[in-house]
PDB file of C-alpha atoms in Angstrom:
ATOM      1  CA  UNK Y 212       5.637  13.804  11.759  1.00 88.00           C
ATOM      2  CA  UNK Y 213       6.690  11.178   9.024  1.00 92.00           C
ATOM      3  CA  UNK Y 214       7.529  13.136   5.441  1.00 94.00           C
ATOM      4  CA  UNK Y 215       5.419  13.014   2.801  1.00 95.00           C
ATOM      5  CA  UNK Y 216       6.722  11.190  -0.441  1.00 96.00           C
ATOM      6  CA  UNK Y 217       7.602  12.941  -3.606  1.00 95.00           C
ATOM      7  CA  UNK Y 218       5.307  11.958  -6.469  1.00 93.00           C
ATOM      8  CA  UNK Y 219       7.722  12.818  -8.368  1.00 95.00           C
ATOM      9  CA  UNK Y 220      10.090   9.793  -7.089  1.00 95.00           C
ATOM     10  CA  UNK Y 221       8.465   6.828  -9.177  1.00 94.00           C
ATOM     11  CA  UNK Y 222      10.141   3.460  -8.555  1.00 95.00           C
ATOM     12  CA  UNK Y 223      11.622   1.083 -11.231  1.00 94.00           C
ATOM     13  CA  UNK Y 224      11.308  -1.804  -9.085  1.00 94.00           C
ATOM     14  CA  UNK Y 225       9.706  -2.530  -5.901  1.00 95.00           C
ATOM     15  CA  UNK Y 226       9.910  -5.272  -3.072  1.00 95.00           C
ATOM     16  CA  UNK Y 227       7.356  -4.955  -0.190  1.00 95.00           C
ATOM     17  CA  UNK Y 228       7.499  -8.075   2.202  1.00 93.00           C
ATOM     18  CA  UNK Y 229       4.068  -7.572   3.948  1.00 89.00           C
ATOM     19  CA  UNK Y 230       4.755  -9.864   7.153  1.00 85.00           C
ATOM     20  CA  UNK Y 231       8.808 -10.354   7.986  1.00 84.00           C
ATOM     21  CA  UNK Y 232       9.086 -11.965  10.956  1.00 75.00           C
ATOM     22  CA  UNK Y 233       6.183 -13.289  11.538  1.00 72.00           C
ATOM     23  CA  UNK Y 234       7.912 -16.645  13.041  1.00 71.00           C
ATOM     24  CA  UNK Y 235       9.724 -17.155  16.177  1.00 69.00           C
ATOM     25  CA  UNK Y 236      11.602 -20.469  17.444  1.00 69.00           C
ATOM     26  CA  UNK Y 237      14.296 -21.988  19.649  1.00 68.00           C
ATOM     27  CA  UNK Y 238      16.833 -23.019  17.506  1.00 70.00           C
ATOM     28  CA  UNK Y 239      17.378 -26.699  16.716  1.00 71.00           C
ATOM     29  CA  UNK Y 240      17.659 -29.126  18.687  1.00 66.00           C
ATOM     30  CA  UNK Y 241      19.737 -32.507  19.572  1.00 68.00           C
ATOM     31  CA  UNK Y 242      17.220 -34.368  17.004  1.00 71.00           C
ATOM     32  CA  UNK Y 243      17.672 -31.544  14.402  1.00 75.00           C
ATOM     33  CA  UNK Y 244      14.031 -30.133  14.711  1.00 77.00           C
ATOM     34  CA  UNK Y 245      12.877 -27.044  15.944  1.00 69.00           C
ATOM     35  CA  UNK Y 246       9.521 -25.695  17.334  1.00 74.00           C
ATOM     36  CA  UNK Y 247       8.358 -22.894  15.075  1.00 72.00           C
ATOM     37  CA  UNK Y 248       5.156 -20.933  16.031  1.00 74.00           C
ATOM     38  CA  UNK Y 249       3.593 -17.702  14.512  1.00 74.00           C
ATOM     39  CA  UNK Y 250       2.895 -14.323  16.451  1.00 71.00           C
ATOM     40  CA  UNK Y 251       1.845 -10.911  15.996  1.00 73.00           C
ATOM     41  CA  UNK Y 252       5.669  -9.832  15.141  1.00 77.00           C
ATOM     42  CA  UNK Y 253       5.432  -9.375  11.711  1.00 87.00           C
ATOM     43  CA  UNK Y 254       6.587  -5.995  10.090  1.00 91.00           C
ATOM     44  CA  UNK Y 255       6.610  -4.535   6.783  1.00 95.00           C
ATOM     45  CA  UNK Y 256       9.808  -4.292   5.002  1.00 96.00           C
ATOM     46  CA  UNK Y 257      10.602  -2.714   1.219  1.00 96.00           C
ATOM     47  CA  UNK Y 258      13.170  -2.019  -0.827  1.00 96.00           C
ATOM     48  CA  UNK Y 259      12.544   0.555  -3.721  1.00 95.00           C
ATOM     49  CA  UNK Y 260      14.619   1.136  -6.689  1.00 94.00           C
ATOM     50  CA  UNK Y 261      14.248   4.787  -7.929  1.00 94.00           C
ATOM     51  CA  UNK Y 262      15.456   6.312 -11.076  1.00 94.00           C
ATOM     52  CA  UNK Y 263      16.825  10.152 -10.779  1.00 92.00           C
ATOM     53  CA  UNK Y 264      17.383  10.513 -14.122  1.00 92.00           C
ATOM     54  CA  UNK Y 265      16.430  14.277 -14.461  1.00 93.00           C
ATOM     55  CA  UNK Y 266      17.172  17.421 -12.224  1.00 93.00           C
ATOM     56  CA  UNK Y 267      14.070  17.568 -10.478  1.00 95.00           C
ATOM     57  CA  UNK Y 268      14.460  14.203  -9.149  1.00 94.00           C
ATOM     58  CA  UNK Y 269      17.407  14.314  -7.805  1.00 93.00           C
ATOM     59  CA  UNK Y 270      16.643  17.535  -5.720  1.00 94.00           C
ATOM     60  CA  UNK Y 271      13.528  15.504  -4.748  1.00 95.00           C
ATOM     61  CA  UNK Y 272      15.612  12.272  -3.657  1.00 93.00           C
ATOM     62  CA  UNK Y 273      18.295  14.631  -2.423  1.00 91.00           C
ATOM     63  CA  UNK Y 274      15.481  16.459  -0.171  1.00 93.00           C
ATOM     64  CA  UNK Y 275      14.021  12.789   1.125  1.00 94.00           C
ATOM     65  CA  UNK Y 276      17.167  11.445   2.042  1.00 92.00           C
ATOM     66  CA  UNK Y 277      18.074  14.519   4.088  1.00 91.00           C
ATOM     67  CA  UNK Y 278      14.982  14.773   5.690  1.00 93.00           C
ATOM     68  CA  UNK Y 279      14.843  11.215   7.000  1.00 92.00           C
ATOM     69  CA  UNK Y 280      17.586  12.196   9.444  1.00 92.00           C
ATOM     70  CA  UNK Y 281      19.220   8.793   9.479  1.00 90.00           C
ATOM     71  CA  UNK Y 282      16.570   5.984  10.775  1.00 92.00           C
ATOM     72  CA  UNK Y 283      15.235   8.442  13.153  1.00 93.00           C
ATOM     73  CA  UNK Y 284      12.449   9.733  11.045  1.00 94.00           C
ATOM     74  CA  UNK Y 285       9.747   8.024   8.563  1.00 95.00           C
ATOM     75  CA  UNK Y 286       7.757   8.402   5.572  1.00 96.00           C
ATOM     76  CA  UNK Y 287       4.127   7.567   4.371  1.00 97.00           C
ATOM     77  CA  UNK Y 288       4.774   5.290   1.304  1.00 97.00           C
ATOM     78  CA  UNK Y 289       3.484   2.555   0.003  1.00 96.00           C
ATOM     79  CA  UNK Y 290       3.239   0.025  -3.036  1.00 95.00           C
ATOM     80  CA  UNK Y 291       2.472   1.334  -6.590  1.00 90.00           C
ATOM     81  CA  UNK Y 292      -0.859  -0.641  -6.964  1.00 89.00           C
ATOM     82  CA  UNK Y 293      -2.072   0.823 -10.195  1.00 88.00           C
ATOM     83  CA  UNK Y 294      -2.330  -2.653 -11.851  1.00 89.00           C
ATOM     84  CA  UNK Y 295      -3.781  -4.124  -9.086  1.00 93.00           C
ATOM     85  CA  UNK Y 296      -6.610  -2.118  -6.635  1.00 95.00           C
ATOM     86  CA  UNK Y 297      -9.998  -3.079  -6.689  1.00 96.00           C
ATOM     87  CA  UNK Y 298     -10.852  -0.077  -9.143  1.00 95.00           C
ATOM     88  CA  UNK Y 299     -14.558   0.919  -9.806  1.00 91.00           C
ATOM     89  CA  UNK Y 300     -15.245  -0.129 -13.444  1.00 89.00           C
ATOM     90  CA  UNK Y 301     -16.844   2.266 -15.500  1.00 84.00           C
ATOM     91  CA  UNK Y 302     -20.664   1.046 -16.423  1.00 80.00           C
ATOM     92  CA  UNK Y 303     -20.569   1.999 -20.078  1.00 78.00           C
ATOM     93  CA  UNK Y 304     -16.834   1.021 -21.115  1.00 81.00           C
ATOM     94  CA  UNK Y 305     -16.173  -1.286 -18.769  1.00 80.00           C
ATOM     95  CA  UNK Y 306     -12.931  -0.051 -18.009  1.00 85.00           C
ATOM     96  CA  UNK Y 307     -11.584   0.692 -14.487  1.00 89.00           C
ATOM     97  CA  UNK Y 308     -11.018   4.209 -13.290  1.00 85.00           C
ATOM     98  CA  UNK Y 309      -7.639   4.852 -11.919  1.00 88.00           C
ATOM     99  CA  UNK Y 310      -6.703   7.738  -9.717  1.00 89.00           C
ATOM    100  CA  UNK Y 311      -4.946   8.689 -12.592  1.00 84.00           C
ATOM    101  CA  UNK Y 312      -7.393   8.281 -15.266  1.00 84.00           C
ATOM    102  CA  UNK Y 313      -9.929  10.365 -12.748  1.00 79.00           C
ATOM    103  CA  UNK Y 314      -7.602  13.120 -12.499  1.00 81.00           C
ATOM    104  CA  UNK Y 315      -7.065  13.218 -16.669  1.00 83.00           C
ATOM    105  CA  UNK Y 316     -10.913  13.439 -16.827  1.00 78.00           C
ATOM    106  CA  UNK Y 317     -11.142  16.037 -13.961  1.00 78.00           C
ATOM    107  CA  UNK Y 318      -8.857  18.230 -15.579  1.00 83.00           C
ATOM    108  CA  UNK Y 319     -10.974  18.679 -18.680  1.00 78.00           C
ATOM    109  CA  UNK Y 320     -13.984  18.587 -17.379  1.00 75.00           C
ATOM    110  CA  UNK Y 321     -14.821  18.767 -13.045  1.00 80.00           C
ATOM    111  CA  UNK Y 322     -18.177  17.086 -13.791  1.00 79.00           C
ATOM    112  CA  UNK Y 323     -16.409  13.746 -13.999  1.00 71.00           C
ATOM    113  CA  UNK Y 324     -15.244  14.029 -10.564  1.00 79.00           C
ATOM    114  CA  UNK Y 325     -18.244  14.435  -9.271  1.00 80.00           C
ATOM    115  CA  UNK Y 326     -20.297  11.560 -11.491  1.00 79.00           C
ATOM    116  CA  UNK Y 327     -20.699   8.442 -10.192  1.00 80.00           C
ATOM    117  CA  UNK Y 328     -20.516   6.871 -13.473  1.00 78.00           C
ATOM    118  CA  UNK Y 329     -17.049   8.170 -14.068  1.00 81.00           C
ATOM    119  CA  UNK Y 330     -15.642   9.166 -11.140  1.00 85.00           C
ATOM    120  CA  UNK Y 331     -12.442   7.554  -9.858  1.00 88.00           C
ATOM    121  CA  UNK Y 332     -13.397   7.558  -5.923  1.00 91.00           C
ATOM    122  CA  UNK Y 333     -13.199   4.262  -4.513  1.00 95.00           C
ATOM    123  CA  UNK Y 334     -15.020   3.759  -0.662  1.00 96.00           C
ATOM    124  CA  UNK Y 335     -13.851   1.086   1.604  1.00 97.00           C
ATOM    125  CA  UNK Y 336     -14.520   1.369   5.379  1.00 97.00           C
ATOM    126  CA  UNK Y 337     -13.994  -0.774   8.098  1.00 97.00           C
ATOM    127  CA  UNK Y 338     -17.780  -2.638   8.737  1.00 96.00           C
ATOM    128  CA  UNK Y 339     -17.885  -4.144  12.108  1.00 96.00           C
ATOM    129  CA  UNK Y 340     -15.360  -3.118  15.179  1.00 97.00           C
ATOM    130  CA  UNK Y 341     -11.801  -4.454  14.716  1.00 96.00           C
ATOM    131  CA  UNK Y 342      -9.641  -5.132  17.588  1.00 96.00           C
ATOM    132  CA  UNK Y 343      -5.597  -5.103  17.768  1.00 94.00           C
ATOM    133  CA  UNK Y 344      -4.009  -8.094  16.832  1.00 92.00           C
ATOM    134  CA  UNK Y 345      -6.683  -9.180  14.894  1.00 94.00           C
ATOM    135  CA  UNK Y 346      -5.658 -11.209  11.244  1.00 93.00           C
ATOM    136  CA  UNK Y 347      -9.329 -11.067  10.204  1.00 96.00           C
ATOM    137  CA  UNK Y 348     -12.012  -7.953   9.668  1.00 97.00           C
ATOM    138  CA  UNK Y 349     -15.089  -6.914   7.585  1.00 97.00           C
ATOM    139  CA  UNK Y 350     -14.709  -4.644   4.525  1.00 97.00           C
ATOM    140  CA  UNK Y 351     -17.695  -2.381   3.601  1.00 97.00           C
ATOM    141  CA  UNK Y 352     -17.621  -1.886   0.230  1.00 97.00           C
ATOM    142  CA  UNK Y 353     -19.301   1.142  -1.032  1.00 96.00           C
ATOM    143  CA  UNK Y 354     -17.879   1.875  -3.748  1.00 95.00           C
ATOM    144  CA  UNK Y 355     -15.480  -0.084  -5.487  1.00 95.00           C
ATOM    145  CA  UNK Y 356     -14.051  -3.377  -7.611  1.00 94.00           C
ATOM    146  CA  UNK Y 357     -14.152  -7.021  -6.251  1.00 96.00           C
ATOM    147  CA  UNK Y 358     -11.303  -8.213  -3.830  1.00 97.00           C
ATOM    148  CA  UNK Y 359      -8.724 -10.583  -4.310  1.00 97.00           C
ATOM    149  CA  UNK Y 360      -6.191 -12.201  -2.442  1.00 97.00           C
ATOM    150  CA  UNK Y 361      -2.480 -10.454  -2.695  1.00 96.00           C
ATOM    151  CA  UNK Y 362      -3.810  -7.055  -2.619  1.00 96.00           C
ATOM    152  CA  UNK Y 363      -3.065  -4.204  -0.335  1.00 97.00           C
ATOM    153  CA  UNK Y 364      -4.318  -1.910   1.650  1.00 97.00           C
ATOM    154  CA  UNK Y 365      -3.764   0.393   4.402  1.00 97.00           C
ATOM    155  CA  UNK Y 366      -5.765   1.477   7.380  1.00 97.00           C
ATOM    156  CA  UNK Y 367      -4.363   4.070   9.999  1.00 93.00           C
ATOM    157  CA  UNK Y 368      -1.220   4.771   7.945  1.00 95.00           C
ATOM    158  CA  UNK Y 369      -0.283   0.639   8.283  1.00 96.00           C
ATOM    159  CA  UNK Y 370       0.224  -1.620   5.089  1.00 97.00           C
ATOM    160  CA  UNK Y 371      -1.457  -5.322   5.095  1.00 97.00           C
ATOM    161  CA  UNK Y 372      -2.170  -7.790   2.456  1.00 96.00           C
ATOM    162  CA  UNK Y 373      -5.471  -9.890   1.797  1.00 97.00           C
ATOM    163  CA  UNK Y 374      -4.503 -13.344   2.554  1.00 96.00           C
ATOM    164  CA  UNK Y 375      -8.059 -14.659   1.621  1.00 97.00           C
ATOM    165  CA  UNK Y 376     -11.621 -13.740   1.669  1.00 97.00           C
ATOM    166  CA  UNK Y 377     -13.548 -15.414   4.375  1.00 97.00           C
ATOM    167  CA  UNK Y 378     -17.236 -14.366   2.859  1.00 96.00           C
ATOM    168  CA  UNK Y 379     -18.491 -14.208  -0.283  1.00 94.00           C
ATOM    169  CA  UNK Y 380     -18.120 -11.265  -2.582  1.00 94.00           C
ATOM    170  CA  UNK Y 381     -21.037  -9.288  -3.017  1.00 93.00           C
ATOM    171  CA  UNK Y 382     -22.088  -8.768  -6.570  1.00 93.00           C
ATOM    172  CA  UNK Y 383     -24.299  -6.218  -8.574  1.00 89.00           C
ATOM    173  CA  UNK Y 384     -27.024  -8.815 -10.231  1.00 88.00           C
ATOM    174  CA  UNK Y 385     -28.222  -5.801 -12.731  1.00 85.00           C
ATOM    175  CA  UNK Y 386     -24.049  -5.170 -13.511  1.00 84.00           C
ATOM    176  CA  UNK Y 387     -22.045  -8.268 -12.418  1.00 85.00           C
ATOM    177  CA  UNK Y 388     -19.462  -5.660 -10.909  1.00 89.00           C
ATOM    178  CA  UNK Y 389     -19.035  -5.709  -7.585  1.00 90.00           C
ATOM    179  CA  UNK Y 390     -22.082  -4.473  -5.497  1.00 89.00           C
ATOM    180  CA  UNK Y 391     -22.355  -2.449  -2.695  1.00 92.00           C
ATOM    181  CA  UNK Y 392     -22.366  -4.793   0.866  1.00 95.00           C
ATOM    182  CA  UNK Y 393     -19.756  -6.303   3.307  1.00 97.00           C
ATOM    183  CA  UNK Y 394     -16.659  -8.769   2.536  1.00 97.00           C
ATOM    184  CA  UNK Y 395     -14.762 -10.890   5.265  1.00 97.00           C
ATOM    185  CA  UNK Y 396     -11.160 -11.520   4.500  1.00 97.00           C
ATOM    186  CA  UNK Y 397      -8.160 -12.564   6.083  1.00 97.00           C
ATOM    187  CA  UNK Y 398      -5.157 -10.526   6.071  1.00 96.00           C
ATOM    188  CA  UNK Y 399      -1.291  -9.990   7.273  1.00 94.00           C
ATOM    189  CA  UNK Y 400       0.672  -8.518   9.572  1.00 94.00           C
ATOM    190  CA  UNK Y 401      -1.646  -8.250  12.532  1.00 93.00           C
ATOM    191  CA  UNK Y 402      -3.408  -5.110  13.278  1.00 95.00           C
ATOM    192  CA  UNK Y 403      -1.478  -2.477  14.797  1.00 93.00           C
ATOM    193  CA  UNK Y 404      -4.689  -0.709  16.642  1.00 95.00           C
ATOM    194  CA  UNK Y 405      -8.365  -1.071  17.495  1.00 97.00           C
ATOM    195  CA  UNK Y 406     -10.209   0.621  14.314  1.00 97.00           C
ATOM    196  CA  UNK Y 407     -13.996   1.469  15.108  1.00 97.00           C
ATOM    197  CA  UNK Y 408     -16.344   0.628  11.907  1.00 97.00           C
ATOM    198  CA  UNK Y 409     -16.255   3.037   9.734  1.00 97.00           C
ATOM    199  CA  UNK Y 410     -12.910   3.639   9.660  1.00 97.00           C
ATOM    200  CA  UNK Y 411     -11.814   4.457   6.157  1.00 98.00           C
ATOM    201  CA  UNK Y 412      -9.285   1.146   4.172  1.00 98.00           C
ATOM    202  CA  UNK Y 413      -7.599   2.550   1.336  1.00 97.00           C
ATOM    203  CA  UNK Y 414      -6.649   0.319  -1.827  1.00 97.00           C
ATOM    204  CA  UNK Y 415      -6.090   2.866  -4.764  1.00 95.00           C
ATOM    205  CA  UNK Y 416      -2.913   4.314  -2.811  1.00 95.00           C
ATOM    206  CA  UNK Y 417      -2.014   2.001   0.194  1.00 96.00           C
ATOM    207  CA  UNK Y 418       0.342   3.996   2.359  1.00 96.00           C
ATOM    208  CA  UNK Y 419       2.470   2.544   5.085  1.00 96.00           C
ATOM    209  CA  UNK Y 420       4.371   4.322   7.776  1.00 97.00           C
ATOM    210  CA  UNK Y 421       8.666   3.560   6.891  1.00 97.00           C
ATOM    211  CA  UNK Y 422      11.891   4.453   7.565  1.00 96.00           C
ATOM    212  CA  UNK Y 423      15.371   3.617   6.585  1.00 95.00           C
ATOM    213  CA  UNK Y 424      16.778   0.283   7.595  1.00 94.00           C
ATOM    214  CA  UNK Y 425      20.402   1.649   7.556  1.00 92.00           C
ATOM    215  CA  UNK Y 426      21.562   5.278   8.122  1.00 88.00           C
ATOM    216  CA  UNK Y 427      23.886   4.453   5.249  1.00 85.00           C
ATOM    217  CA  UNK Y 428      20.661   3.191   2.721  1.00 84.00           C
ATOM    218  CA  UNK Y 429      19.705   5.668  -0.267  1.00 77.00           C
ATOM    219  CA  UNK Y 430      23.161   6.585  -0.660  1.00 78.00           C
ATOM    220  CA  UNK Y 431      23.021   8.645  -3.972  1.00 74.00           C
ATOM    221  CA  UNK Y 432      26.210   8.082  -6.872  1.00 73.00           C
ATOM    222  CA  UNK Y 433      25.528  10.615  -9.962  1.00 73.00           C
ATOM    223  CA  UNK Y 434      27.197   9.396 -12.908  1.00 75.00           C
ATOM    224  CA  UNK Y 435      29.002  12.361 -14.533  1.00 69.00           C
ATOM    225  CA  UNK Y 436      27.930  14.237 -11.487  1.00 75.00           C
ATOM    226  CA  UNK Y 437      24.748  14.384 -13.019  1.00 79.00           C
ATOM    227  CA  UNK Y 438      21.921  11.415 -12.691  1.00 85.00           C
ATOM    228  CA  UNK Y 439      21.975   7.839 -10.803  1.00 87.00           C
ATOM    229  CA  UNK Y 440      19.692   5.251  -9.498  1.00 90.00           C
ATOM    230  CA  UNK Y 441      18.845   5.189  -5.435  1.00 92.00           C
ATOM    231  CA  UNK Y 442      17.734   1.922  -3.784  1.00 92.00           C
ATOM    232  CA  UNK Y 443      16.076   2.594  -0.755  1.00 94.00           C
ATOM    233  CA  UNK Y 444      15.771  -0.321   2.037  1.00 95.00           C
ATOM    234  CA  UNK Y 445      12.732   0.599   4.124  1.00 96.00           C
ATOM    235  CA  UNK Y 446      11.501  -0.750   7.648  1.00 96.00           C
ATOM    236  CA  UNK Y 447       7.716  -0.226   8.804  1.00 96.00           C
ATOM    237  CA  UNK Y 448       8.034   2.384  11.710  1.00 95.00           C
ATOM    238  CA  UNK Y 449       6.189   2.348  15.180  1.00 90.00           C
TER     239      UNK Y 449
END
């Protein structure tokens, strides 16, 4: 069962590379060209740099790193898309509600949980049958902000990127925010599995299935014995 990751462990820096080896060719040849075609190789790869710069985070990284048991074992993690999910925009500020923002609200008062004026759920689904392999599916969008290309998402614990939309938005003509209704796009890597519709896509918190690249990776040096910086190189699991 891949670990769960530490909220606690917030990155400085991150680089996901949604699609790494997504090529495949021969080599050149006499003339100096080479035949280069695409296929459903492509892999997520990341490399997150993590400030432990108090007590708790250290334990935290300290626990992670132990747990992963080398590259045998995973973890569900993904990209830090705060700045950049389709959030639902509120219809009196116009401001979009963040996980975060939805929790803040929650905590003084439940009600804004359960509003749907100010409540920070977002509902993506899958809307018509997807197959493996495929680079293209419907979104149902029940709940949520417009897509755009360059965001991710995740569906069955598996991280992909929109590479472009392939239908028309839907919009709300009494709001001009996004409306309720189905959105084609195109996407990358390839999928990993058939997905019926319905299947729930999740944008707020994309979370991908990785392990270690290296047993050696994540190697932790505390400066005065105390606090350091970990960068983690990370390799989507199967």
């Amino acid at each position: 069962m891949p670990l769960a990751w530490p909220s606690i462990l917030v990155p400085s820096s991150e680089n996901w590379n949604p699609n790494k080896g997504a090529s495949r060719g021969g080599g050149r040849g006499l003339t100096n060209q080479e035949q280069v075609v695409v296929g459903p190789s492509g892999y997520n790869t990341a490399t997150l740099t993590i400030p432990c710069m108090t007590r708790a985070r250290v334990l935290a990284m300290r626990a992670l790193l132990a747990g992963f048991d080398g590259r045998a074992g995973s973890v569900f993690v993904g990209p830090f898309e705060v700045t950049r999910a389709p959030w639902f925009v509120d219809p009196d500020t116009g401001g979009k509600i963040t996980y975060g923002q939805g929790a803040k609200d929650a905590a003084l008062d439940p009600a804004w949980a359960t509003n749907p004026d100010t409540s920070s759920r977002l509902d993506f689904q899958v809307g018509a049958a997807a197959a493996m392999n495929a680079t293209s599916i419907t979104i149902q969008r029940n709940r949520g902000g417009f897509l755009e290309p360059g965001m991710m998402f995740s569906i069955g614990n598996r991280l992909h990127l929109i590479t472009a939309l392939t239908t028309a938005d839907p919009v709300d003509p009494d709001t001009l925010q996004a409306g309720a209704g189905a959105v084609g796009i195109a996407f990358r890597p390839w999928l990993r599995a058939d997905y019926p519709v319905g299947t729930p896509i999740e944008f707020g918190r994309p979370l991908g299935t990785m392990g270690l690249a290296t047993d050696d990776t994540g190697a932790m040096e505390l400066q005065l014995s105390r606090l350091g910086t970990v960068t983690l190189d990370l390799v989507e699991k199967f």
